[in-house]
Coordinates of C-alpha atoms in Angstrom, one line a residue:
Chain A
M15 CA -9.2 -8.5 -19.2
S16 CA -12.0 -6.2 -20.2
D17 CA -14.9 -8.3 -22.1
A18 CA -14.1 -11.5 -20.6
A19 CA -14.3 -10.4 -17.1
I20 CA -16.4 -12.5 -14.7
L21 CA -16.0 -10.1 -11.6
R22 CA -15.9 -6.5 -12.2
V23 CA -15.7 -3.6 -9.7
E24 CA -16.8 -0.3 -11.1
D25 CA -16.1 3.1 -9.4
L26 CA -16.5 1.4 -5.9
R27 CA -16.7 3.7 -2.9
V28 CA -16.6 2.5 0.7
G29 CA -17.0 4.8 3.6
F30 CA -17.1 4.0 7.3
A31 CA -19.0 6.4 9.5
T32 CA -17.1 6.9 12.7
P33 CA -17.3 9.6 15.6
E34 CA -14.2 11.2 14.0
G35 CA -15.8 11.5 10.6
L36 CA -16.5 9.5 7.4
V37 CA -13.4 7.2 6.7
Q38 CA -13.4 6.9 3.0
A39 CA -11.5 3.7 2.9
V40 CA -12.1 3.0 -0.9
D41 CA -12.6 5.9 -3.1
G42 CA -13.7 5.2 -6.7
V43 CA -12.0 1.9 -7.5
S44 CA -12.6 -0.2 -10.7
W45 CA -11.1 -3.5 -11.5
A46 CA -11.9 -6.5 -13.4
V47 CA -10.8 -10.1 -13.6
A48 CA -11.3 -12.9 -16.1
P49 CA -11.4 -16.6 -15.8
G50 CA -8.1 -18.2 -15.5
R51 CA -6.3 -14.9 -14.8
T52 CA -4.9 -13.2 -11.5
L53 CA -5.3 -9.6 -10.7
G54 CA -2.8 -8.7 -7.9
I55 CA -3.8 -5.8 -5.9
V56 CA -0.8 -4.2 -3.9
G57 CA -0.9 -1.7 -1.2
E58 CA -0.1 -0.9 2.4
S59 CA -2.2 -1.3 5.4
G60 CA -5.2 1.2 5.0
S61 CA -4.7 1.4 1.3
G62 CA -8.4 0.0 0.8
K63 CA -7.2 -3.1 -1.0
T64 CA -9.1 -5.5 1.5
V65 CA -12.1 -3.4 1.9
A66 CA -12.7 -3.4 -1.7
A67 CA -12.5 -7.2 -1.9
M68 CA -14.7 -7.5 1.3
T69 CA -17.4 -5.3 -0.2
A70 CA -17.5 -7.2 -3.4
M71 CA -18.1 -10.3 -1.2
G72 CA -20.8 -8.2 0.7
L73 CA -18.8 -8.6 3.9
T74 CA -18.8 -4.9 4.9
R75 CA -22.4 -4.4 4.9
G76 CA -23.6 -2.4 8.1
R77 CA -25.5 0.5 9.4
R78 CA -22.3 2.7 9.4
T79 CA -21.0 1.5 5.8
R80 CA -21.7 3.9 3.0
V81 CA -21.3 2.0 -0.5
S82 CA -21.6 3.1 -3.9
G83 CA -20.5 1.9 -7.4
R84 CA -21.2 -1.5 -8.7
V85 CA -19.9 -5.0 -8.3
L86 CA -20.8 -7.3 -11.1
L87 CA -20.6 -11.0 -10.9
D88 CA -21.1 -12.2 -14.6
G89 CA -23.4 -9.1 -15.0
E90 CA -25.2 -9.6 -11.7
D91 CA -25.0 -6.5 -9.4
L92 CA -23.8 -7.9 -5.9
L93 CA -24.1 -4.4 -4.2
S94 CA -27.9 -4.6 -4.7
A95 CA -28.3 -8.1 -4.0
P96 CA -30.4 -9.3 -1.2
P97 CA -28.5 -10.9 1.7
E98 CA -30.0 -14.4 0.9
R99 CA -28.8 -14.2 -2.6
L100 CA -25.2 -13.3 -1.4
R101 CA -25.3 -16.2 1.2
A102 CA -26.1 -18.4 -1.8
L103 CA -23.1 -17.0 -3.9
R104 CA -20.5 -16.9 -1.2
G105 CA -18.7 -20.3 -0.8
D106 CA -20.1 -21.3 -4.1
A107 CA -19.4 -19.1 -7.1
L108 CA -17.4 -16.6 -5.0
A109 CA -15.1 -17.8 -2.5
M110 CA -12.3 -16.3 -0.1
V111 CA -9.1 -17.2 1.5
F112 CA -8.1 -15.4 4.6
Q113 CA -4.7 -14.4 5.7
D114 CA -4.8 -16.1 9.2
P115 CA -6.3 -19.6 9.0
L116 CA -6.2 -20.0 12.7
S117 CA -8.7 -17.3 13.2
A118 CA -10.8 -18.1 10.0
L119 CA -11.1 -22.0 11.0
H120 CA -13.5 -23.0 13.6
P121 CA -11.3 -24.2 16.4
L122 CA -13.7 -26.8 17.7
L123 CA -14.6 -28.6 14.6
R124 CA -12.6 -31.0 12.6
V125 CA -11.3 -29.4 9.3
G126 CA -13.0 -32.2 7.4
D127 CA -16.4 -31.2 9.0
Q128 CA -15.9 -27.8 8.2
I129 CA -15.1 -28.5 4.4
A130 CA -18.1 -30.9 4.3
E131 CA -20.5 -28.1 5.7
A132 CA -19.2 -25.7 3.0
V133 CA -20.2 -28.7 0.6
R134 CA -23.7 -29.4 2.0
A135 CA -24.4 -25.7 2.4
H136 CA -24.7 -25.4 -1.3
R137 CA -25.6 -28.6 -2.4
A138 CA -28.8 -29.8 -0.5
G139 CA -29.0 -33.2 -1.9
V140 CA -25.5 -34.2 -0.8
S141 CA -25.3 -37.1 2.0
R142 CA -22.9 -36.8 5.0
A143 CA -20.9 -39.7 3.5
A144 CA -20.7 -38.2 0.3
A145 CA -19.7 -34.6 1.6
R146 CA -17.0 -36.3 3.8
A147 CA -15.7 -38.1 0.8
R148 CA -15.6 -35.0 -1.1
A149 CA -13.8 -33.4 1.9
V150 CA -10.9 -35.8 1.6
E151 CA -10.6 -35.4 -2.1
L152 CA -10.6 -31.7 -1.8
L153 CA -7.6 -32.1 0.9
E154 CA -5.9 -34.3 -1.5
H155 CA -6.3 -31.9 -4.4
V156 CA -4.6 -29.1 -2.4
A157 CA -1.8 -31.7 -1.4
M158 CA -2.5 -31.9 2.2
P159 CA -0.1 -34.6 3.4
D160 CA -1.8 -37.7 4.7
A161 CA -5.3 -36.3 3.7
A162 CA -7.5 -39.4 4.8
R163 CA -6.2 -38.9 8.3
R164 CA -6.0 -35.1 8.4
V165 CA -9.7 -34.9 7.5
D166 CA -10.5 -35.5 11.2
A167 CA -7.8 -33.3 12.7
Y168 CA -8.8 -30.0 14.5
P169 CA -7.2 -26.8 13.3
H170 CA -4.6 -26.5 16.3
E171 CA -3.2 -29.9 15.2
L172 CA -2.2 -28.7 11.9
S173 CA 0.9 -26.6 11.0
G174 CA 0.4 -23.1 9.5
G175 CA 0.7 -24.1 5.8
M176 CA -1.6 -27.3 6.4
R177 CA -4.2 -25.0 7.9
Q178 CA -4.0 -22.6 4.8
R179 CA -4.3 -25.7 2.7
A180 CA -7.4 -26.7 4.5
M181 CA -8.9 -23.0 4.2
I182 CA -8.2 -23.2 0.4
A183 CA -9.8 -26.8 0.2
M184 CA -12.8 -25.3 1.9
A185 CA -12.9 -22.1 -0.5
L186 CA -12.6 -24.7 -3.4
A187 CA -15.4 -26.9 -2.1
N188 CA -17.9 -25.9 -4.8
E189 CA -15.4 -24.8 -7.5
P190 CA -15.8 -21.2 -7.3
R191 CA -15.7 -19.0 -10.5
V192 CA -13.9 -16.3 -8.5
L193 CA -11.3 -16.8 -5.7
I194 CA -10.3 -13.8 -3.6
A195 CA -7.2 -14.5 -1.6
D196 CA -6.5 -11.9 1.0
E197 CA -2.6 -12.2 2.0
P198 CA -2.9 -15.9 1.7
T199 CA 0.8 -16.6 2.3
T200 CA 1.8 -13.6 4.7
A201 CA 1.5 -15.6 7.9
L202 CA 3.7 -18.4 6.4
D203 CA 7.3 -19.2 6.3
V204 CA 8.9 -18.6 2.8
T205 CA 9.4 -22.3 2.0
V206 CA 5.5 -22.8 2.8
Q207 CA 4.6 -19.5 1.0
K208 CA 6.5 -20.9 -2.1
Q209 CA 4.0 -24.3 -2.0
I210 CA 0.9 -22.5 -1.4
L211 CA 1.4 -20.0 -4.3
E212 CA 2.2 -22.9 -6.6
L213 CA -0.9 -24.5 -5.2
L214 CA -3.0 -21.7 -6.1
R215 CA -1.6 -21.1 -9.5
R216 CA -2.1 -24.8 -10.3
L217 CA -5.7 -24.8 -9.1
R218 CA -6.3 -21.5 -10.9
D219 CA -5.4 -23.0 -14.3
E220 CA -7.1 -26.4 -13.6
L221 CA -10.4 -25.0 -12.8
G222 CA -10.2 -21.8 -14.7
M223 CA -10.8 -19.6 -11.8
A224 CA -10.5 -16.0 -11.7
M225 CA -8.2 -15.0 -9.0
V226 CA -7.8 -11.7 -7.0
L227 CA -4.7 -11.8 -5.0
I228 CA -4.3 -9.3 -2.4
T229 CA -0.8 -8.8 -1.0
H230 CA 1.6 -6.0 0.1
D231 CA 4.6 -8.1 -1.3
L232 CA 5.7 -7.1 -4.7
G233 CA 7.6 -10.4 -5.1
V234 CA 4.4 -12.3 -4.7
V235 CA 2.7 -10.5 -7.2
A236 CA 5.6 -10.6 -9.5
E237 CA 5.4 -14.3 -9.4
T238 CA 1.7 -14.9 -9.4
A239 CA -0.3 -12.0 -11.1
D240 CA -1.1 -11.2 -14.6
E241 CA -2.2 -7.7 -13.9
V242 CA -1.6 -5.7 -11.1
A243 CA -3.3 -2.6 -9.4
V244 CA -1.3 -0.7 -6.9
M245 CA -3.5 1.0 -4.4
Y246 CA -2.8 4.1 -2.2
A247 CA -5.1 5.9 0.1
G248 CA -8.3 4.3 -1.2
R249 CA -7.5 4.7 -4.9
I250 CA -5.9 2.8 -7.5
V251 CA -2.7 4.8 -8.6
E252 CA -1.3 2.5 -11.1
Q253 CA -2.5 -0.5 -13.0
A254 CA -0.8 -2.5 -15.5
P255 CA 0.1 -6.0 -17.0
A256 CA 2.6 -7.6 -14.3
A257 CA 5.4 -7.5 -16.5
E258 CA 5.0 -4.1 -17.8
L259 CA 4.5 -2.7 -14.2
F260 CA 7.7 -4.1 -13.0
A261 CA 9.7 -3.1 -16.3
A262 CA 8.3 0.3 -16.5
P263 CA 6.5 1.4 -13.4
Q264 CA 5.2 5.0 -13.8
H265 CA 3.7 6.4 -10.5
P266 CA 6.3 7.7 -7.9
Y267 CA 4.6 5.7 -5.2
T268 CA 5.3 2.4 -7.2
W269 CA 8.9 3.6 -7.6
G270 CA 9.0 4.3 -3.7
L271 CA 7.8 0.8 -3.0
L272 CA 10.2 -0.8 -5.3
R273 CA 13.3 1.2 -4.3
S274 CA 12.3 0.8 -0.3
M275 CA 12.4 -3.1 -0.4
P276 CA 15.5 -4.8 0.3
R277 CA 16.5 -7.2 -2.6
L278 CA 18.2 -10.4 -2.4
D279 CA 20.2 -9.4 -5.7
A280 CA 21.3 -5.9 -4.2
E281 CA 24.8 -5.0 -3.6
A282 CA 26.3 -5.2 -0.2
G283 CA 26.1 -1.7 1.4
A284 CA 23.4 -0.6 -1.2
E285 CA 21.3 2.0 0.6
L286 CA 17.3 1.7 0.8
V287 CA 15.5 4.6 -0.4
P288 CA 12.6 4.9 2.0
I289 CA 9.4 6.7 1.1
P290 CA 9.3 9.6 3.8
G291 CA 6.3 10.3 5.9
R292 CA 3.5 7.8 6.3
P293 CA 0.1 6.9 4.7
P294 CA -2.5 9.8 5.0
S295 CA -5.6 10.1 7.0
L296 CA -8.6 8.7 5.1
I297 CA -11.0 11.1 7.0
H298 CA -9.0 14.2 5.7
P299 CA -7.1 13.0 2.7
P300 CA -4.8 15.6 1.3
S301 CA -5.7 17.9 -1.3
G302 CA -4.8 17.4 -5.1
C303 CA -2.8 14.3 -5.6
R304 CA -3.0 12.2 -2.5
F305 CA 0.6 11.2 -2.7
H306 CA 2.0 14.7 -3.0
P307 CA 3.0 15.1 0.8
R308 CA 5.3 12.1 0.1
C309 CA 6.3 12.7 -3.4
A310 CA 9.9 13.7 -4.4
Y311 CA 8.7 15.3 -7.8
V312 CA 5.6 17.3 -6.3
R313 CA 4.9 20.7 -8.2
E314 CA 2.6 23.4 -6.9
R315 CA -0.1 22.2 -9.2
H316 CA -0.2 18.9 -7.6
R317 CA -1.3 20.1 -4.5
E318 CA -4.7 21.3 -6.0
V319 CA -5.3 19.0 -9.1
D320 CA -6.6 15.4 -8.4
P321 CA -5.1 13.1 -11.1
P322 CA -7.4 10.6 -12.8
L323 CA -6.4 7.1 -13.6
A324 CA -5.6 7.5 -17.3
P325 CA -4.1 5.4 -19.8
L326 CA -0.7 6.2 -21.1
A327 CA -0.6 8.0 -24.1
G328 CA 2.7 7.9 -25.7
A329 CA 5.1 5.2 -26.6
G330 CA 3.2 2.3 -28.6
A331 CA -0.1 3.4 -30.1
A332 CA -1.6 0.1 -28.8
D333 CA -3.3 0.1 -25.6
T334 CA -1.2 -2.0 -23.0
G335 CA -3.7 -1.6 -20.3
H336 CA -1.1 0.4 -18.4
R337 CA -3.0 3.2 -16.6
V338 CA -1.5 5.7 -14.0
A339 CA -2.9 8.5 -11.8
C340 CA 0.0 11.1 -12.0
L341 CA 0.2 14.6 -12.8
L342 CA 4.0 14.4 -14.3
S343 CA 4.2 14.1 -18.0
E344 CA 4.8 10.8 -19.5
T345 CA 8.1 12.1 -20.8
E346 CA 9.2 13.3 -17.3
R347 CA 8.2 10.1 -15.7
R348 CA 10.1 7.9 -18.3
A349 CA 13.3 10.1 -17.8
I350 CA 13.1 10.0 -14.1
W351 CA 12.4 6.1 -14.1
A352 CA 15.3 5.5 -16.5
R353 CA 17.4 7.4 -14.1
L354 CA 16.3 5.7 -10.9
A355 CA 16.6 2.2 -12.8
Q356 CA 20.0 3.1 -14.0
G357 CA 21.1 3.8 -10.3
A358 CA 19.7 0.6 -9.2
A359 CA 21.3 -1.5 -11.6
R360 CA 24.7 0.0 -10.8
R361 CA 24.1 -0.7 -7.1
R362 CA 23.0 -4.4 -8.0
S363 CA 26.1 -5.5 -10.0
W364 CA 28.4 -7.5 -8.2
P365 CA 31.9 -6.6 -7.6
A366 CA 34.1 -8.3 -10.2
S367 CA 36.3 -10.2 -8.0
S368 CA 35.5 -11.2 -4.3
S369 CA 38.4 -13.3 -3.2
S370 CA 38.6 -11.7 0.0
S371 CA 36.3 -13.7 1.8
S372 CA 37.8 -17.1 1.8
A373 CA 35.9 -20.3 2.2
S374 CA 37.6 -21.1 5.3
R375 CA 35.5 -18.7 7.3
S376 CA 32.4 -20.4 6.6
R377 CA 31.4 -23.5 7.6
A378 CA 28.2 -25.7 6.9
A379 CA 27.6 -27.4 10.1
C380 CA 25.6 -30.5 10.6
C381 CA 27.1 -31.4 14.0
C382 CA 27.3 -28.6 16.4
A383 CA 29.5 -30.2 18.9
G384 CA 32.1 -27.8 17.9
G385 CA 32.8 -26.2 21.3
S386 CA 33.8 -22.8 20.6
A387 CA 34.7 -22.1 17.1
R388 CA 35.7 -18.3 16.8
W389 CA 36.5 -16.0 13.9
R390 CA 39.1 -13.5 13.9
R391 CA 37.7 -9.9 13.2
S392 CA 38.6 -9.6 9.5
T393 CA 38.8 -5.8 9.2
A394 CA 38.5 -2.8 11.7
Chain B
M28 CA 29.1 -20.9 23.7
L29 CA 27.4 -23.9 23.2
L30 CA 23.7 -23.7 24.1
R31 CA 20.9 -26.1 24.7
R32 CA 17.4 -25.5 25.8
R33 CA 14.7 -27.9 26.4
L34 CA 11.3 -26.8 26.6
G35 CA 9.5 -29.9 27.9
E36 CA 10.7 -32.5 25.6
V37 CA 11.5 -30.2 22.8
A38 CA 14.9 -28.9 22.1
A39 CA 14.2 -25.4 21.1
V40 CA 18.1 -24.8 20.5
D41 CA 20.2 -27.8 20.5
G42 CA 23.8 -27.3 20.7
V43 CA 24.5 -24.2 19.1
S44 CA 27.9 -22.6 19.2
L45 CA 28.0 -19.1 18.0
S46 CA 30.2 -15.9 18.6
V47 CA 29.1 -12.4 18.0
L48 CA 32.1 -10.3 17.1
E49 CA 32.5 -6.8 18.4
G50 CA 31.1 -4.1 16.0
E51 CA 29.6 -6.6 13.6
S52 CA 26.0 -6.9 12.5
L53 CA 25.1 -10.6 12.7
G54 CA 21.9 -11.9 11.2
I55 CA 20.1 -14.8 12.5
V56 CA 17.5 -16.4 10.0
G57 CA 15.3 -19.3 10.2
E58 CA 11.6 -20.4 9.9
T59 CA 8.8 -20.7 12.5
G60 CA 10.4 -22.9 15.3
S61 CA 14.1 -22.6 14.4
G62 CA 15.0 -21.4 17.7
K63 CA 16.3 -18.2 16.6
S64 CA 14.3 -16.0 19.1
T65 CA 15.1 -18.7 21.8
L66 CA 18.8 -18.3 21.1
A67 CA 18.4 -14.4 21.3
R68 CA 17.0 -14.5 24.5
M69 CA 19.6 -16.8 25.9
L70 CA 22.3 -14.2 24.7
L71 CA 20.7 -11.7 26.7
N72 CA 20.1 -13.7 29.9
L73 CA 16.3 -13.5 29.5
L74 CA 16.1 -17.2 29.2
E75 CA 18.6 -19.8 30.9
P76 CA 20.0 -22.5 28.9
T77 CA 19.3 -26.0 30.0
S78 CA 23.0 -26.6 29.2
G79 CA 25.8 -24.7 27.8
V80 CA 27.6 -21.4 28.6
V81 CA 26.9 -17.9 27.5
R82 CA 30.1 -15.7 27.7
W83 CA 30.1 -11.8 27.4
R84 CA 33.7 -10.5 26.6
G85 CA 35.2 -13.9 27.8
E86 CA 33.2 -14.0 31.1
D87 CA 30.6 -16.7 31.9
V88 CA 27.5 -14.9 32.5
T89 CA 25.1 -17.8 32.1
H90 CA 23.8 -17.6 35.7
A91 CA 24.6 -13.8 36.2
R92 CA 22.2 -12.4 39.1
G93 CA 21.8 -9.1 40.9
A94 CA 24.1 -6.1 40.2
R95 CA 26.1 -8.0 37.7
L96 CA 22.8 -8.9 35.7
A97 CA 22.0 -5.3 36.0
E98 CA 25.2 -4.2 34.3
L99 CA 24.6 -6.7 31.6
R100 CA 21.4 -5.4 31.1
R101 CA 22.7 -2.0 30.5
A102 CA 25.3 -3.2 28.0
R103 CA 22.9 -5.6 26.0
Q104 CA 19.3 -4.5 24.9
L105 CA 16.5 -5.9 23.0
V106 CA 14.2 -4.3 20.4
F107 CA 10.8 -6.2 20.0
Q108 CA 8.9 -7.1 17.1
D109 CA 5.6 -5.8 18.2
P110 CA 6.3 -2.0 19.6
A111 CA 2.5 -2.1 20.4
G112 CA 2.9 -4.9 22.7
S113 CA 6.1 -3.9 24.3
L114 CA 5.2 -0.4 25.3
N115 CA 2.8 0.0 28.4
P116 CA -0.5 1.5 27.0
R117 CA -1.0 3.6 30.0
K118 CA 2.5 5.4 30.2
T119 CA 3.5 8.3 27.9
V120 CA 6.2 7.8 25.6
G121 CA 8.4 10.1 27.9
A122 CA 7.7 7.8 31.0
A123 CA 8.5 4.8 29.1
L124 CA 11.9 6.2 28.2
A125 CA 12.8 7.6 31.4
D126 CA 11.8 4.3 33.0
P127 CA 15.5 2.7 32.1
F128 CA 17.2 5.6 34.0
L129 CA 15.1 5.1 37.0
I130 CA 15.4 1.3 37.1
H131 CA 19.3 1.7 36.9
G132 CA 19.4 4.9 39.2
L133 CA 20.8 7.0 36.7
L134 CA 19.8 10.7 36.1
P135 CA 18.1 11.1 39.4
E136 CA 17.0 14.8 38.4
R137 CA 13.8 15.0 36.7
A138 CA 14.7 17.9 34.3
A139 CA 18.1 15.9 33.2
R140 CA 15.9 12.7 32.4
A141 CA 13.3 14.9 30.6
R142 CA 16.4 16.3 28.6
R143 CA 18.0 13.0 27.9
V144 CA 14.4 11.6 26.7
G145 CA 14.1 14.7 24.4
E146 CA 17.6 13.9 22.9
L147 CA 16.7 10.3 22.6
L148 CA 13.6 11.0 20.7
E149 CA 15.3 13.2 18.1
Q150 CA 18.0 10.6 18.0
V151 CA 15.5 8.3 16.5
G152 CA 14.1 10.9 14.0
L153 CA 11.1 11.8 16.4
D154 CA 9.8 15.4 17.6
A155 CA 10.8 15.6 21.3
A156 CA 7.3 16.8 21.9
L157 CA 5.9 13.3 21.6
A158 CA 7.2 12.6 25.0
N159 CA 3.6 13.6 26.2
R160 CA 1.8 11.2 23.9
Y161 CA 0.6 7.7 24.5
P162 CA 1.5 4.6 22.4
H163 CA -2.0 4.4 21.0
E164 CA -1.5 8.0 19.6
L165 CA 1.4 6.9 17.4
S166 CA 1.7 5.0 14.2
G167 CA 3.4 1.6 14.0
G168 CA 6.5 3.0 12.6
M169 CA 6.7 5.9 15.3
R170 CA 6.2 3.2 18.1
Q171 CA 9.0 1.1 16.8
R172 CA 11.3 4.3 16.7
V173 CA 10.2 4.8 20.4
G174 CA 11.0 1.0 21.0
I175 CA 14.5 1.6 19.5
A176 CA 15.0 4.8 21.5
R177 CA 14.3 2.9 24.8
A178 CA 16.7 0.2 23.8
I179 CA 19.7 2.6 23.2
A180 CA 18.8 4.8 26.3
L181 CA 21.3 3.3 28.4
G182 CA 24.2 3.3 25.7
P183 CA 24.3 -0.5 25.2
E184 CA 27.3 -2.2 23.2
L185 CA 25.1 -4.8 22.0
L186 CA 21.6 -4.5 20.3
V187 CA 19.4 -7.4 19.7
A188 CA 16.4 -6.8 17.2
D189 CA 13.8 -9.6 17.0
E190 CA 11.9 -9.3 13.8
P191 CA 12.0 -5.2 14.2
V192 CA 10.2 -4.6 10.9
S193 CA 8.0 -7.7 10.3
A194 CA 5.0 -5.8 11.7
L195 CA 5.4 -2.8 9.7
D196 CA 4.2 -1.9 6.3
V197 CA 6.8 -1.9 3.3
S198 CA 7.4 1.9 3.2
I199 CA 7.9 2.0 6.9
Q200 CA 10.1 -1.0 7.2
A201 CA 12.8 0.8 5.1
Q202 CA 12.6 3.8 7.3
I203 CA 13.3 1.6 10.4
L204 CA 16.1 -0.4 8.6
T205 CA 17.6 2.8 7.7
L206 CA 17.7 4.2 11.1
L207 CA 19.1 1.0 12.6
R208 CA 22.0 1.4 10.1
Q209 CA 22.6 4.9 11.0
L210 CA 22.5 4.2 14.8
R211 CA 24.8 1.3 14.5
R212 CA 27.2 3.7 12.7
E213 CA 26.8 6.5 15.2
L214 CA 27.0 4.5 18.4
G215 CA 29.3 1.8 17.2
L216 CA 26.8 -0.8 18.1
T217 CA 27.1 -4.5 17.8
L218 CA 23.9 -5.7 16.1
V219 CA 22.2 -9.2 16.2
L220 CA 19.3 -9.2 13.9
I221 CA 16.8 -11.7 14.0
A222 CA 14.8 -12.1 10.9
H223 CA 12.9 -14.6 8.7
D224 CA 13.2 -12.1 5.6
L225 CA 16.2 -12.9 3.7
A226 CA 16.5 -9.7 1.8
V227 CA 16.4 -7.9 5.0
V228 CA 19.1 -9.7 6.5
R229 CA 21.2 -9.2 3.3
H230 CA 20.6 -5.5 3.4
M231 CA 21.6 -5.3 7.2
C232 CA 24.2 -7.9 8.1
D233 CA 28.0 -8.6 7.7
R234 CA 27.6 -12.3 8.8
V235 CA 24.6 -14.6 8.7
A236 CA 23.7 -17.7 10.9
V237 CA 20.9 -19.9 9.3
M238 CA 19.0 -21.9 11.8
R239 CA 16.6 -24.9 11.5
G240 CA 15.1 -27.1 14.0
G241 CA 17.3 -25.6 16.9
R242 CA 20.5 -26.3 15.2
L243 CA 22.9 -24.0 13.0
V244 CA 22.7 -25.1 9.5
E245 CA 25.4 -22.6 8.2
V246 CA 27.1 -19.5 9.2
A247 CA 28.9 -17.4 6.7
P248 CA 29.8 -13.8 5.7
V249 CA 26.7 -12.4 4.0
E250 CA 28.2 -12.0 0.4
Q251 CA 29.4 -15.8 0.5
L252 CA 26.2 -17.0 2.0
Y253 CA 23.8 -15.4 -0.7
R254 CA 26.2 -16.1 -3.6
A255 CA 27.5 -19.6 -2.7
P256 CA 25.3 -21.1 0.1
Q257 CA 26.8 -24.4 1.2
A258 CA 24.0 -26.1 2.9
D259 CA 20.9 -27.4 1.0
Y260 CA 18.5 -25.9 3.6
T261 CA 20.2 -22.4 2.8
R262 CA 19.7 -23.0 -0.8
E263 CA 16.1 -24.0 -0.4
L264 CA 15.5 -20.9 1.6
L265 CA 16.9 -18.7 -0.9
A266 CA 15.1 -20.4 -3.7
A267 CA 11.8 -19.9 -2.0
V268 CA 12.0 -15.9 -1.8
P269 CA 9.8 -14.5 -4.4
R270 CA 11.8 -12.3 -6.6
I271 CA 11.0 -8.8 -7.8
P272 CA 12.1 -8.3 -11.4
S273 CA 14.9 -6.1 -11.7
P274 CA 14.3 -2.7 -12.9
S275 CA 15.7 -2.1 -16.2
P276 CA 15.7 1.3 -17.9
P277 CA 13.6 1.3 -21.1
G278 CA 15.5 0.6 -23.9
A279 CA 18.5 -1.1 -22.2
P280 CA 19.5 -4.4 -23.2
G281 CA 17.2 -7.2 -21.9
G282 CA 15.1 -4.0 -20.7
A283 CA 11.3 -3.4 -20.9
Q284 CA 10.3 -6.6 -22.4
S285 CA 12.2 -8.9 -20.3
S286 CA 10.1 -11.6 -18.4
P287 CA 9.7 -11.5 -14.7
S288 CA 11.4 -15.1 -14.5
S289 CA 14.5 -14.4 -16.6
S290 CA 15.8 -11.6 -14.5
T291 CA 17.8 -11.7 -11.3

C-alpha cells in the first residue's frame, strides 16, 4: 500500500474552535490507499473517521477549523490547494458517496439531470444530450433497474437502495481515481446493503479505483476492505491487513468492538461483553493512552504515557503492515487475545444434539389465514 | 389475533396471527416497510387494526377505552428507537420519569415519587443525581437508559422495544442489550423486540417472527430459525448479513491464516 498509494494522508490534525474549547476531532492520523484497493476505516461516532475523510476532500474548511498535516493526491497537496483547484478535483479525480442519499441528492431535480450536471461540470465540451446519455449509461452501470426510465425520476420516487445507486452513479460520473464512501449502506436494509457492497467492489475492480470505506460495521469491513484502520478519539489505534486484523487483533479497543457485537454464529445465551464507559471528550481527552479509562488491562503507566502507533516487533520478521498503539507488550497482548479468542470459540460452538426443538413448532407460512395458532409454553 | 391494517390502499400489516407467550422474548425482524413497527403498535393499542382482534390474556382489547385502556398501558409499555426524540427536551429526566406516576394517579407524595425515580435510575445503571439533568446533557446511551427506566416505571408485564439500539454506537449497543436482558430476568418481563439486525435478535430472543410486506414469513424458535430457516426469504436475509470472521487463537487449527470467507 505504501509506494503505489494514490491518496495519502500524513499526520493530519483537524480541530474545531468552539465556545467550550478546541475540539480536536482528528489528532495525527496517517493512512494511504492504492488503486484497486479498499481501506476500511472503522470507528464509533466522534472517532474522527468522517472528519478526516471530509478534510481530505476539502469539505471542512472554515474560519473555525484548524488543520495541519498533508493530504497528497498523486503527490499534490490538497490542504494547501486553492478552492478552485479543489472544486476541479472534487467529482472528478476524487469523489464521495454519503450515508444518506435523500439529503445528499437535490429533492427538486431529476436524478438524471443531477448526474448529467456532474459530467458537464468537469467536461465543458459535453452536450446536454451526450451528458444525458452518459447518465443513463452510468445508471445502467450501477445496475439501476429500468435505467432509461429512472433517469427522469425524482429522488423521492426511488427506494433507498435506488437512491444510493443514483448517488454512486453521480460519484462515478467522471471515473474518479479515489472514491470515499462514508457509511454508504448504513441507512439500507441488509439485502440491499449486500447488493450495494457488491456493486462497489465490482466498480473498484473494473475501474481500478482506490476506495476508502468509512463504517462502524466490522462485518462490512471484513467483507469489503483490504486494509483496516481502527479509530478511537481522533487517532488510529490499530491498522492491519483485514484478514490479519480479524485473526489476530492487537488493541484492547478492537477486542472490545469484536466482543461487544452480537454474532449470527454465537451460541444461544452467550453474553456480550460491552466496553464500559463511553467515548471521551475531544476537548479534554484523557491523559496517556486515550483508551485507558475504558481498558480492562490498564496499568499505572498507561495513564501518563501516550502510546505511538508502532509496527509489531515480534513474530515474523517481515513487516505485515500491522500497527498498534498500545503500551502492553506484544507477548502480553498475544496471550490475552489467545485467552479471549478461546473463550469466544467455546461460546460459539453449537450444542451437539438439538432434538429438543421439534420442527412441529415452527411453521413457514405463506397464507396467514390461520386464525389463532398458539404454541404451548415449552418449559417454565 | 388476526390483524390487518390498511393505510390508504396499502396493507401495512396483512392478516398476521401471532401470539406472544408469557415470559418469552419474541423477536420481530423484517426490512423497511415489512410492517413490524405497525404490528407492535397494534399490540399496544397505539394503532387500531382495520380488521382483526388483539387479545390480552384472552380478553379482546382491540377497542379498549378509558380506565381499561389505562390499565393496559400500565401493563404494556414501549421503548422507542430514538431516545432523543421520545424525551421532552424541556423536562428534566426526573420530571419525565415522574410523569407515568402522575398520569396514573400513583405516588401522590412528591418525596415518594422522587425516591422511586431515584430507584428507577439506579435500576437502569444511572446515577440517581441525573434526575436534575435535561436530556440534551446526556449521551445517547444514557438517554436510552432513561427511556427504558420510563418504560418499566409502572411495573409492566410486557415490554415492546422498537429498534432500541439501532441509533446507538456499537460499544453502547452491547451495554443496552445487556441491560434489557438483565431487567427481563429481574422483573420477569415478557419482551417483544423489533429489530432489523438479525444478530441482535439472535442474541436476545427465544422465538423469532420474520415479516415481509405486512405478512409473517416464518415463526420459529431462535435456534431453529438461524440453523434451519424454512422460508426462502429468511435464508436470503441471513445470507445478506456481513460476517465477522471468527476469532481464532493464534496457532490454533485454521487460525491466524484463515481467510475471512472460509470462517463461520
